[in-house]
């Protein structure tokens, strides 16, 4: 099951779907959804087989999970030293990500068949979804950092295309541009980071790079540590720049501003790209290079942990105030990615110290399930009430029982209520934070209370709060089937002994659950749920009065702490006014003027001398005579 | 006694008469005749130099014969052009044919 053909087919099938649907979209339109879904289904089955074989049969040698590279072909050859490969790499985290991507993608494909039914660009939509799935799988399977970058940009493009899917809506166009520009800006960091790391590591290949930059006193590592710029070593610069790329993609503070706007895309897209898969690419990237971070730059890793923790708490605060349900979920996603990132940040490499790594990957896995479920559930609700705003909802539990139950399961999971999946992964993260970095632990604890509060605020306002007045009805079977499947996953995924399968060094990690340790987070979570129930269970004046008593504080959080405005100020007043405008002036008045001036001078001269060619034979004769006489005088008297 | 200078004087006068006629006449036939004057002034020079300076060589005579032959051919071509011009413009005045310009 781990042969090159089998693994290569996993990303290539969606690519085939993309090619077919983009070339023959018009002809295939009625079958576009079915075709795409079948291709992803085959891909998912292959992934399932591969994952089973890897984790339970071939992957483990002497109790250590091996890195297997079934295929690595030369793609671009520059010279003898420098060539770029394309390949397939299997290790615990890539296999785990393969499962997540194909599974969520399959669910989203099934769901979209009904959700997008009747859209004019139905086939195009599925073509984009297939392109995204292909790129994401390629990113996950990358054997070298350049391949990662290549597919990294491809997922960026497909995200751009899907956010701007409703291209006749100005807000969607603006959102897609924003997402593209912000992530591209971060990717510039990533690219420079790649160049720095590969220059010192002497290779683009992940394994060589890790081996070169983690073994003490290799020439490569010494050189990277010795070279410094602005007092920071080249290695730290390289790793920070790579992390900036990851932070942009993973919407970490302060590069998160594109994610809430990205909700302009169709809801299933938000579930797939902006909740479960693409946005965790940054976490995946740090996890992929984790040995270098943990062994060679532990201070940087700690800083990454702080970035994650700050993102987690800020996003959770903002999520409490938003009224667009998809935006609440977007901030929730950002908060949970912050969780994953600081879990990596507090982790060490190998053995018991690697708990944070395992916890991060575990949370990535469970989060993909329950967040995709939340988005798909929100999509079903939006489909029913034709609005994203909370105040158009309420009391939907009778009309939409299946959506209601699955949404409730997802909310309980993300709030960390035992024994649902989110409880286990979050406990592990909190435990890792508690052991290594107490301040981050306290931030995480507060965030987990906030998480429970805003998720149940969402839940109560959609399904309780006030009696429903419209005629919303349950989603079709094609739409609720993925909800039910994901709900089962979100409920029971926590029981997977994740530490046995995924750890920083490939050896099994036996993590135990300490009941006494769980009391605080669970109690805080339940407390958050109770407050949400008290405030939003029935329609009342309490939320409004709390809002007004908080005054400016509430307004500041409601306006997302004015970070967007800050960026606008920076770009408009600083970049545009101080750099762009002078540059434009120079371009207009100096460079342009030089070019235009030379053209107009030439034109004037030529328009004057062209009248010499008058067509009058006798004038030509006169010139000729003048010339001959001139030459004669020259030859006879001057020469 | 008629010396070389006399003949050169006549040939120069002929040459500039030809040039003057070429530049001032409007009728193409007259211009053609002016060109013939120029050519014949050259012929006269050749013969005069042959007679006074280089009587043993025949170069001057050969050149003159060549020039006469070429002048005949040139007249044939020029008259053909003039006839065609008359067909299209109903005129053989040189300033009616000035379309070939910027």
XYZ file of C-alpha atoms in Angstrom:
741
model
C 0.000 0.000 0.000
C 2.982 2.319 0.367
C 4.189 1.920 -3.220
C 5.044 5.047 -5.154
C 2.096 4.560 -7.502
C -0.441 4.340 -4.717
C 0.849 7.372 -2.863
C 1.336 9.417 -6.031
C -2.249 8.712 -7.052
C -3.539 10.405 -3.901
C -2.632 13.931 -5.088
C -2.786 13.133 -8.804
C -6.449 12.107 -8.845
C -7.661 15.566 -7.763
C -5.264 17.051 -10.329
C -6.932 14.904 -12.986
C -10.296 16.162 -11.758
C -9.095 19.740 -11.974
C -7.831 19.291 -15.547
C -10.994 17.518 -16.692
C -13.333 20.012 -15.054
C -11.489 23.057 -16.306
C -11.225 21.772 -19.891
C -14.644 20.169 -20.223
C -16.542 22.011 -17.498
C -19.420 23.006 -19.756
C -19.994 19.503 -21.099
C -19.512 17.822 -17.727
C -21.552 20.319 -15.744
C -24.359 18.020 -14.535
C -21.786 15.409 -13.444
C -19.101 17.798 -12.201
C -19.950 17.276 -8.536
C -20.237 13.508 -8.825
C -16.999 13.209 -10.799
C -15.071 15.330 -8.309
C -16.551 13.483 -5.334
C -15.719 10.066 -6.790
C -12.105 11.109 -7.454
C -11.718 12.368 -3.903
C -13.377 9.230 -2.594
C -10.790 7.066 -4.377
C -8.075 9.348 -3.048
C -9.457 9.035 0.473
C -9.675 5.245 0.237
C -6.057 5.096 -0.953
C -5.081 7.373 1.919
C -6.938 5.189 4.381
C -5.086 2.129 3.117
C -1.753 3.917 3.191
C -2.339 5.276 6.696
C -3.357 1.871 8.007
C -0.296 0.231 6.456
C 2.010 2.973 7.658
C 0.826 3.170 11.234
C 0.113 -0.485 11.914
C 2.268 -2.535 9.556
C 5.263 -1.115 7.716
C 5.931 2.249 9.238
C 7.392 1.191 12.568
C 10.872 -0.292 12.774
C 12.232 -0.987 16.267
C 9.398 1.036 17.804
C 10.350 4.127 15.837
C 8.231 5.439 12.991
C 10.442 5.730 9.950
C 10.448 8.409 7.301
C 9.648 6.662 4.038
C 10.268 8.287 0.651
C 8.616 6.139 -1.990
C 9.401 8.551 -4.804
C 11.836 11.399 -5.337
C 12.441 12.546 -8.881
C 14.599 15.333 -10.186
C 12.349 18.116 -11.356
C 14.574 21.089 -12.160
C 18.318 20.731 -12.639
C 20.416 23.869 -12.526
C 23.889 22.418 -12.181
C 25.656 19.565 -10.476
C 25.189 20.982 -7.001
C 21.743 22.471 -7.335
C 18.672 20.615 -8.445
C 15.129 20.600 -7.191
C 13.288 17.369 -6.561
C 9.639 16.503 -6.437
C 8.775 13.586 -4.268
C 6.571 11.932 -1.718
C 7.488 11.796 1.931
C 5.679 9.697 4.484
C 6.155 10.173 8.186
C 3.617 10.264 10.999
C 2.622 13.901 10.547
C 2.366 13.776 6.762
C 0.267 10.610 6.886
C -1.934 12.188 9.561
C -2.353 15.316 7.416
C -3.156 13.164 4.379
C -5.983 11.596 6.326
C -7.267 14.987 7.492
C -7.108 16.600 4.046
C -8.716 13.787 2.073
C -11.348 13.165 4.739
C -12.450 16.782 5.139
C -12.182 17.348 1.410
C -14.414 14.344 0.769
C -17.005 15.625 3.245
C -16.910 19.070 1.710
C -17.260 17.626 -1.780
C -20.305 15.605 -0.795
C -21.827 18.582 0.987
C -21.137 20.976 -1.883
C -23.132 18.811 -4.289
C -26.221 20.026 -2.526
C -25.024 23.376 -1.182
C -23.815 24.704 -4.530
C -26.635 23.090 -6.522
C -27.941 25.405 -9.218
C -24.922 27.695 -9.170
C -23.961 29.030 -12.567
C -20.284 28.156 -12.163
C -20.915 24.764 -10.565
C -18.180 22.976 -12.570
C -15.670 25.781 -11.974
C -16.310 25.544 -8.255
C -15.469 21.869 -8.212
C -12.463 22.442 -10.446
C -11.105 24.905 -7.868
C -11.844 22.517 -5.014
C -9.924 19.799 -6.831
C -7.028 22.152 -7.486
C -6.952 23.042 -3.830
C -7.026 19.428 -2.703
C -4.223 18.540 -5.118
C -2.060 21.413 -3.923
C -2.684 20.718 -0.269
C -1.813 17.030 -0.676
C 1.319 17.994 -2.584
C 2.263 20.388 0.201
C 1.777 17.717 2.824
C 3.811 15.135 0.913
C 6.683 17.467 0.038
C 10.158 16.006 0.436
C 11.965 19.306 0.259
C 11.331 22.839 1.311
C 11.140 24.132 -2.246
C 8.395 21.671 -3.096
C 6.603 22.887 0.004
C 6.934 26.449 -1.226
C 5.669 25.521 -4.675
C 2.512 23.907 -3.357
C 2.246 26.560 -0.667
C 1.728 29.146 -3.399
C -0.671 26.831 -5.217
C -2.901 26.540 -2.155
C -2.684 30.319 -1.880
C -3.910 30.676 -5.446
C -6.769 28.232 -5.017
C -7.744 29.957 -1.786
C -7.726 33.282 -3.664
C -9.890 31.834 -6.432
C -12.375 30.333 -4.014
C -12.682 33.381 -1.754
C -13.409 35.417 -4.860
C -15.796 32.790 -6.218
C -18.725 35.221 -6.148
C -16.747 37.662 -8.211
C -19.730 39.912 -8.891
C -19.791 40.786 -5.177
C -17.357 43.661 -4.493
C -16.770 42.536 -0.905
C -15.729 39.068 -2.092
C -13.312 40.551 -4.602
C -11.826 42.805 -1.935
C -11.539 39.865 0.474
C -9.768 37.677 -2.067
C -7.312 40.429 -2.869
C -6.678 41.049 0.810
C -6.056 37.367 1.478
C -3.709 37.121 -1.474
C -1.719 40.228 -0.660
C -1.335 39.509 3.052
C -0.266 35.913 2.502
C 2.037 36.875 -0.365
C 3.630 39.448 1.882
C 4.291 36.744 4.448
C 5.468 34.354 1.730
C 8.215 36.774 0.836
C 9.579 36.065 4.312
C 9.200 32.363 3.690
C 11.139 32.560 0.423
C 14.025 34.483 1.960
C 13.977 32.050 4.876
C 14.256 29.132 2.449
C 17.223 30.765 0.773
C 18.984 31.424 4.077
C 18.341 27.939 5.473
C 19.268 26.104 2.299
C 22.373 28.234 1.845
C 23.699 27.184 5.245
C 22.186 23.719 5.274
C 23.577 23.043 1.804
C 20.399 21.376 0.656
C 16.711 21.917 0.118
C 15.889 18.434 1.239
C 14.134 18.265 4.622
C 16.068 15.316 5.964
C 19.481 16.651 4.976
C 18.548 20.098 6.210
C 17.415 18.821 9.595
C 20.432 16.566 9.924
C 22.840 19.387 8.939
C 21.314 22.006 11.189
C 20.699 19.959 14.315
C 23.859 17.902 14.727
C 26.156 19.924 17.015
C 29.392 21.290 15.569
C 28.815 20.443 11.948
C 30.434 23.092 9.740
C 26.985 24.044 8.454
C 25.523 24.708 11.879
C 28.585 26.580 13.083
C 28.546 28.799 10.007
C 24.833 29.484 10.397
C 25.300 30.382 14.041
C 28.355 32.523 13.463
C 27.035 34.626 10.590
C 24.893 37.342 12.030
C 22.814 40.259 10.900
C 21.631 42.987 13.294
C 22.923 40.886 16.168
C 20.818 37.854 15.330
C 22.370 34.726 13.891
C 21.649 33.687 10.334
C 20.000 30.500 11.525
C 17.549 32.398 13.708
C 16.829 34.802 10.863
C 16.155 31.943 8.459
C 13.895 30.146 10.877
C 12.011 33.327 11.850
C 11.441 34.211 8.216
C 10.115 30.736 7.501
C 7.868 31.120 10.530
C 6.590 34.463 9.214
C 5.502 32.630 6.073
C 3.728 30.098 8.240
C 2.167 32.812 10.408
C 0.739 34.498 7.319
C -0.844 31.306 6.074
C -2.033 30.302 9.530
C -3.522 33.721 10.290
C -1.488 34.333 13.430
C -1.430 37.747 15.034
C -0.628 40.243 13.499
C -1.013 38.710 10.019
C -4.499 37.375 10.723
C -6.498 40.175 9.125
C -7.264 38.267 5.937
C -8.940 35.284 7.579
C -12.207 36.878 8.803
C -12.687 38.528 5.425
C -12.020 35.241 3.672
C -15.436 34.149 4.918
C -16.858 35.829 1.812
C -16.211 32.570 -0.016
C -18.830 29.815 -0.157
C -19.247 28.201 3.283
C -17.988 24.704 2.348
C -14.819 26.389 1.129
C -14.420 28.071 4.490
C -14.820 24.676 6.103
C -12.171 23.054 3.936
C -9.597 25.779 3.390
C -10.063 28.352 6.094
C -10.749 26.020 8.983
C -9.410 22.529 8.536
C -6.532 22.344 6.104
C -4.833 25.328 4.513
C -4.700 27.501 7.595
C -2.944 24.782 9.562
C -0.223 24.671 6.890
C 1.809 27.078 9.006
C 1.603 24.749 11.989
C 2.517 21.872 9.717
C 5.508 23.772 8.384
C 6.875 24.473 11.857
C 6.208 20.849 12.795
C 8.039 19.690 9.670
C 11.134 21.685 10.623
C 10.521 21.106 14.318
C 13.877 19.475 15.165
C 15.741 22.544 13.897
C 13.540 24.902 15.899
C 13.666 22.837 19.052
C 17.341 21.883 19.046
C 19.087 24.791 17.367
C 16.874 27.775 18.180
C 14.939 27.162 21.400
C 14.611 30.911 22.170
C 12.910 31.450 18.817
C 10.597 28.543 19.511
C 9.595 30.171 22.792
C 8.857 33.402 20.931
C 6.711 31.428 18.496
C 4.860 30.073 21.495
C 4.106 33.609 22.643
C 2.876 34.625 19.191
C 0.545 31.632 19.312
C -0.687 32.430 22.813
C -1.362 36.084 21.980
C -3.206 35.109 18.804
C -5.272 32.607 20.755
C -6.461 35.045 23.413
C -7.001 38.040 21.118
C -8.991 36.005 18.637
C -11.082 34.494 21.419
C -11.890 37.955 22.767
C -12.907 39.264 19.354
C -14.980 36.152 18.677
C -17.130 36.986 21.733
C -18.345 40.207 20.127
C -18.939 39.378 16.464
C -22.451 38.904 15.142
C -21.730 37.300 11.772
C -21.687 33.575 12.566
C -18.982 32.784 10.025
C -16.778 35.513 11.452
C -17.194 34.075 14.928
C -16.032 30.767 13.537
C -13.151 32.444 11.709
C -11.864 34.025 14.900
C -12.387 30.749 16.674
C -10.218 29.078 14.036
C -7.531 31.676 14.541
C -7.691 31.115 18.281
C -7.381 27.343 17.925
C -4.449 27.686 15.521
C -2.862 29.871 18.161
C -3.338 26.922 20.509
C -1.556 24.584 18.119
C 1.252 27.061 17.624
C 1.962 27.681 21.289
C 1.761 23.947 21.921
C 4.691 23.642 19.514
C 6.302 26.617 21.188
C 6.324 25.036 24.639
C 7.473 21.691 23.340
C 10.949 20.232 23.335
C 12.362 17.604 21.057
C 12.116 13.915 21.806
C 10.737 11.800 24.584
C 8.546 13.262 27.333
C 9.577 16.816 26.442
C 7.920 16.372 23.062
C 4.447 16.312 24.593
C 3.601 19.708 23.135
C 4.407 18.490 19.632
C 2.106 15.521 19.936
C -0.565 17.688 21.536
C -0.319 20.226 18.731
C -0.729 17.594 16.044
C -3.528 15.966 18.022
C -5.346 19.274 18.271
C -4.778 19.902 14.580
C -6.489 16.584 13.883
C -9.469 16.985 16.204
C -9.848 20.665 15.348
C -10.101 19.809 11.646
C -13.003 17.512 12.427
C -15.048 19.719 14.736
C -14.290 23.001 12.981
C -15.224 21.584 9.581
C -18.389 20.312 11.220
C -19.121 23.747 12.693
C -18.640 25.439 9.339
C -20.736 22.907 7.471
C -23.426 23.239 10.136
C -23.257 27.024 9.855
C -23.551 26.572 6.090
C -26.725 24.541 6.555
C -28.149 27.263 8.813
C -27.185 30.013 6.347
C -28.726 27.967 3.551
C -31.955 27.795 5.540
C -32.279 31.400 6.715
C -30.361 33.134 3.879
C -28.372 35.316 6.243
C -25.060 35.284 8.094
C -26.287 37.491 10.911
C -27.210 36.113 14.317
C -30.261 38.288 14.742
C -31.915 36.618 11.745
C -31.595 33.275 13.506
C -32.815 31.782 16.752
C -35.056 28.903 17.703
C -33.909 26.717 14.833
C -33.558 23.540 16.902
C -37.028 22.257 16.042
C -36.740 22.973 12.337
C -33.242 21.607 11.928
C -32.825 18.761 14.422
C -29.900 16.993 12.724
C -27.922 20.180 12.207
C -28.731 21.143 15.776
C -27.426 17.934 17.343
C -24.272 17.801 15.228
C -23.567 21.478 15.886
C -24.025 20.898 19.601
C -21.553 18.020 19.524
C -19.012 20.213 17.751
C -19.536 23.041 20.252
C -19.070 20.687 23.183
C -15.967 19.282 21.520
C -14.349 22.663 20.960
C -15.322 23.773 24.472
C -13.366 20.817 25.816
C -16.174 18.943 27.513
C -15.220 15.322 28.249
C -15.306 12.815 26.663
C -15.466 14.526 23.281
C -12.385 14.869 21.087
C -11.516 18.481 21.879
C -11.215 17.669 25.555
C -8.340 15.236 25.042
C -6.305 17.364 22.664
C -6.814 20.513 24.690
C -5.884 18.797 27.941
C -2.653 17.642 26.366
C -1.853 21.141 25.180
C -2.610 22.630 28.571
C -0.515 19.981 30.275
C 2.418 20.696 27.983
C 2.057 24.426 28.640
C 1.754 23.862 32.386
C 4.964 21.856 32.480
C 7.020 24.285 30.429
C 5.670 27.795 30.497
C 3.293 28.847 33.260
C 2.285 32.282 31.885
C 1.237 30.704 28.608
C -0.676 28.101 30.587
C -2.740 30.805 32.297
C -3.432 32.548 28.997
C -4.485 29.225 27.523
C -6.744 28.508 30.464
C -8.532 31.851 30.118
C -8.798 31.296 26.393
C -10.410 27.913 26.899
C -13.071 29.538 29.103
C -13.636 32.217 26.462
C -13.830 29.515 23.791
C -16.644 27.768 25.616
C -18.441 31.079 26.089
C -18.340 32.315 22.498
C -19.122 28.921 21.000
C -22.197 28.560 23.159
C -23.185 32.152 22.543
C -23.212 31.148 18.887
C -25.066 27.931 19.605
C -27.774 29.524 21.739
C -28.300 32.424 19.399
C -28.731 30.117 16.413
C -30.811 27.376 17.965
C -32.520 28.889 21.060
C -32.854 32.530 22.067
C -36.183 33.316 20.411
C -38.914 31.305 18.692
C -38.264 30.976 15.001
C -40.636 32.875 12.772
C -39.557 31.986 9.219
C -40.036 28.697 7.461
C -36.526 27.281 7.664
C -36.283 23.540 7.166
C -33.697 20.824 7.599
C -30.953 20.538 5.009
C -31.106 17.789 2.397
C -29.670 14.352 3.116
C -26.574 15.054 1.015
C -25.884 17.959 3.319
C -26.577 16.343 6.638
C -24.757 13.100 5.858
C -21.308 14.778 6.140
C -22.518 16.520 9.278
C -23.390 13.216 10.910
C -20.136 11.563 9.816
C -18.069 14.468 11.092
C -20.072 14.553 14.325
C -19.168 10.912 14.937
C -15.541 11.803 14.254
C -15.634 14.886 16.462
C -17.176 12.867 19.274
C -14.818 9.907 19.270
C -11.542 11.077 17.696
C -10.228 11.891 21.159
C -10.055 8.218 22.015
C -7.286 7.623 19.470
C -4.045 6.995 21.385
C -2.382 9.782 19.480
C 0.886 9.819 21.388
C 1.529 6.260 20.247
C 1.317 7.331 16.619
C 2.655 10.860 16.322
C 5.523 12.257 18.314
C 8.435 14.563 17.720
C 11.012 11.796 17.341
C 8.882 8.917 16.039
C 8.961 6.940 19.286
C 5.685 6.259 21.050
C 4.776 8.765 23.726
C 2.564 7.492 26.523
C 0.583 10.416 27.723
C -1.712 9.962 30.635
C -4.672 11.978 31.602
C -4.471 13.489 35.052
C -7.989 13.846 36.348
C -7.069 16.445 38.936
C -5.365 18.533 36.277
C -8.490 18.511 34.130
C -10.716 19.995 36.787
C -9.746 23.634 36.188
C -10.178 23.781 32.390
C -13.346 21.719 32.379
C -14.857 23.772 35.203
C -13.946 26.971 33.380
C -15.458 25.579 30.174
C -18.686 24.638 31.906
C -18.751 28.043 33.565
C -18.434 29.679 30.116
C -21.271 27.545 28.794
C -23.481 28.465 31.759
C -22.861 32.188 31.297
C -23.667 31.861 27.619
C -26.863 29.986 28.507
C -27.805 32.623 31.086
C -27.208 35.491 28.647
C -28.439 34.014 25.412
C -30.684 31.070 26.299
C -33.735 33.284 26.070
C -34.072 36.661 24.451
C -33.486 39.302 27.119
C -31.896 42.665 27.739
C -28.867 41.425 29.659
C -26.381 41.192 26.742
C -27.265 44.693 25.589
C -26.878 46.166 29.076
C -23.520 44.438 29.563
C -22.454 45.780 26.189
C -23.333 49.331 27.095
C -21.762 49.080 30.557
C -18.492 47.946 28.962
C -18.709 50.923 26.621
C -15.489 51.717 24.835
C -13.881 48.408 25.721
C -16.652 46.515 23.950
C -16.470 48.819 20.962
C -12.720 48.319 20.689
C -13.039 44.547 20.711
C -16.067 44.655 18.411
C -13.986 46.576 15.910
C -11.342 43.854 16.086
C -9.061 46.043 18.233
C -8.728 48.412 15.259
C -6.007 46.259 13.743
C -7.470 46.597 10.262
C -7.592 50.346 10.729
C -3.981 50.308 11.887
C -2.954 48.466 8.739
C -4.981 50.889 6.649
C -3.283 53.787 8.364
C 0.135 52.223 7.857
C -0.442 51.489 4.206
C -2.279 54.696 3.346
C -0.449 57.300 5.395
C 2.982 55.755 5.588
C 3.572 53.485 2.633
C 1.412 55.274 0.104
C 2.114 58.830 1.166
C 5.819 58.529 1.928
C 6.996 55.919 -0.523
C 4.446 55.287 -3.212
C 3.582 58.898 -3.960
C 7.169 60.161 -4.322
C 7.941 57.095 -6.380
C 4.945 57.833 -8.577
C 6.053 61.446 -8.888
C 9.558 60.459 -9.961
C 8.111 57.962 -12.367
C 5.736 60.538 -13.824
C 7.916 63.587 -13.931
C 11.424 62.267 -14.403
C 11.438 58.864 -15.984
C 8.270 59.289 -17.988
C 9.228 62.825 -18.923
C 12.618 61.697 -20.207
C 11.068 59.047 -22.374
C 8.283 61.295 -23.648
C 10.690 64.196 -24.139
C 13.093 62.238 -26.309
C 10.152 61.031 -28.361
C 8.702 64.494 -28.859
C 12.085 66.015 -29.753
C 12.609 63.338 -32.368
C 9.136 63.963 -33.682
C 9.618 67.704 -33.981
C 12.949 67.391 -35.763
C 11.643 64.838 -38.166
C 8.511 66.814 -38.947
C 10.753 69.728 -39.876
C 13.227 67.879 -42.030
C 10.674 65.733 -43.775
C 9.621 68.703 -45.946
C 12.976 68.466 -47.690
C 11.607 65.481 -49.459
C 9.238 67.598 -51.503
C 8.781 65.453 -54.592
C 10.103 68.273 -56.793
C 12.844 66.864 -59.053
C 14.467 70.224 -59.598
C 14.871 70.881 -55.909
C 16.646 67.560 -55.582
C 18.827 68.612 -58.467
C 19.684 71.822 -56.688
C 20.640 69.989 -53.482
C 22.728 67.630 -55.527
C 24.505 70.482 -57.233
C 25.075 72.186 -53.905
C 26.523 68.970 -52.543
C 28.860 68.463 -55.456
C 30.087 72.037 -55.310
C 30.543 71.734 -51.563
C 32.580 68.550 -51.999
C 34.607 70.126 -54.769
C 35.431 73.128 -52.611
C 36.282 70.828 -49.752
C 38.603 68.697 -51.836
C 40.245 71.515 -53.709
C 40.755 74.168 -51.044
C 40.447 72.733 -47.594
C 41.774 69.194 -47.731
C 45.319 79.577 -82.788
C 42.639 77.894 -80.714
C 44.113 76.536 -77.493
C 42.867 74.119 -74.823
C 41.597 76.987 -72.701
C 39.147 78.148 -75.353
C 37.633 74.764 -75.703
C 37.421 74.314 -71.928
C 35.709 77.667 -71.682
C 33.072 76.610 -74.188
C 32.565 73.257 -72.473
C 32.170 74.910 -69.067
C 29.692 77.368 -70.501
C 27.764 74.494 -72.045
C 27.806 72.604 -68.755
C 26.368 75.453 -66.732
C 23.853 76.244 -69.434
C 22.705 72.678 -69.122
C 22.556 72.859 -65.341
C 20.667 76.117 -65.512
C 18.202 74.718 -67.962
C 17.720 71.578 -65.863
C 16.979 73.561 -62.763
C 14.714 76.219 -64.267
C 12.746 74.733 -67.181
C 9.372 73.253 -66.326
C 8.944 71.226 -69.477
C 10.414 67.749 -69.135
C 11.521 67.592 -72.775
C 13.495 70.796 -72.303
C 15.023 69.382 -69.119
C 16.063 66.317 -71.077
C 17.684 68.547 -73.681
C 19.534 70.347 -70.867
C 20.892 67.028 -69.646
C 22.133 66.352 -73.186
C 23.957 69.680 -73.081
C 25.700 68.641 -69.868
C 26.717 65.336 -71.389
C 28.017 66.977 -74.523
C 30.088 69.452 -72.530
C 31.761 66.457 -70.929
C 32.307 64.900 -74.337
C 33.934 68.076 -75.511
C 36.280 67.983 -72.510
C 37.281 64.390 -73.249
C 38.057 65.139 -76.872
C 39.961 68.308 -75.986
C 42.123 66.536 -73.401
C 42.720 63.746 -75.881
C 43.798 66.132 -78.587
C 46.017 68.414 -76.502
C 47.349 66.335 -73.621
C 47.242 62.639 -74.577
C 47.210 62.301 -78.338
C 48.868 58.846 -78.293
C 46.155 57.187 -76.091
C 42.615 56.515 -77.273
C 40.926 56.599 -73.824
C 39.240 59.963 -74.340
C 37.738 58.894 -77.647
C 36.410 55.669 -76.194
C 34.789 57.467 -73.310
C 33.108 59.893 -75.645
C 31.675 57.095 -77.734
C 30.398 55.422 -74.575
C 28.806 58.619 -73.345
C 27.032 59.124 -76.681
C 25.685 55.569 -76.558
C 24.524 55.986 -72.981
C 22.951 59.339 -73.801
C 20.955 57.680 -76.560
C 19.739 54.954 -74.203
C 18.947 57.505 -71.537
C 16.935 59.562 -73.981
C 14.901 56.489 -74.911
C 14.163 55.700 -71.245
C 13.424 59.330 -70.382
C 11.040 59.745 -73.300
C 9.242 56.537 -72.322
C 8.828 57.912 -68.810
C 7.610 61.233 -70.148
C 5.018 59.511 -72.370
C 3.735 57.525 -69.411
C 3.601 60.659 -67.318
C 1.584 62.351 -70.020
C -0.850 59.424 -70.051
C -1.530 59.696 -66.327
C -1.257 63.444 -65.777
C -2.212 64.864 -69.196
C 0.839 67.109 -68.866
C 4.613 66.987 -69.178
C 5.342 69.826 -66.792
C 7.698 68.687 -64.042
C 5.803 70.302 -61.177
C 2.626 68.337 -61.960
C 4.499 65.172 -60.933
C 5.412 65.649 -57.318
C 3.323 62.996 -55.539
C 6.425 61.019 -54.556
C 7.158 62.867 -51.341
C 6.881 62.557 -47.537
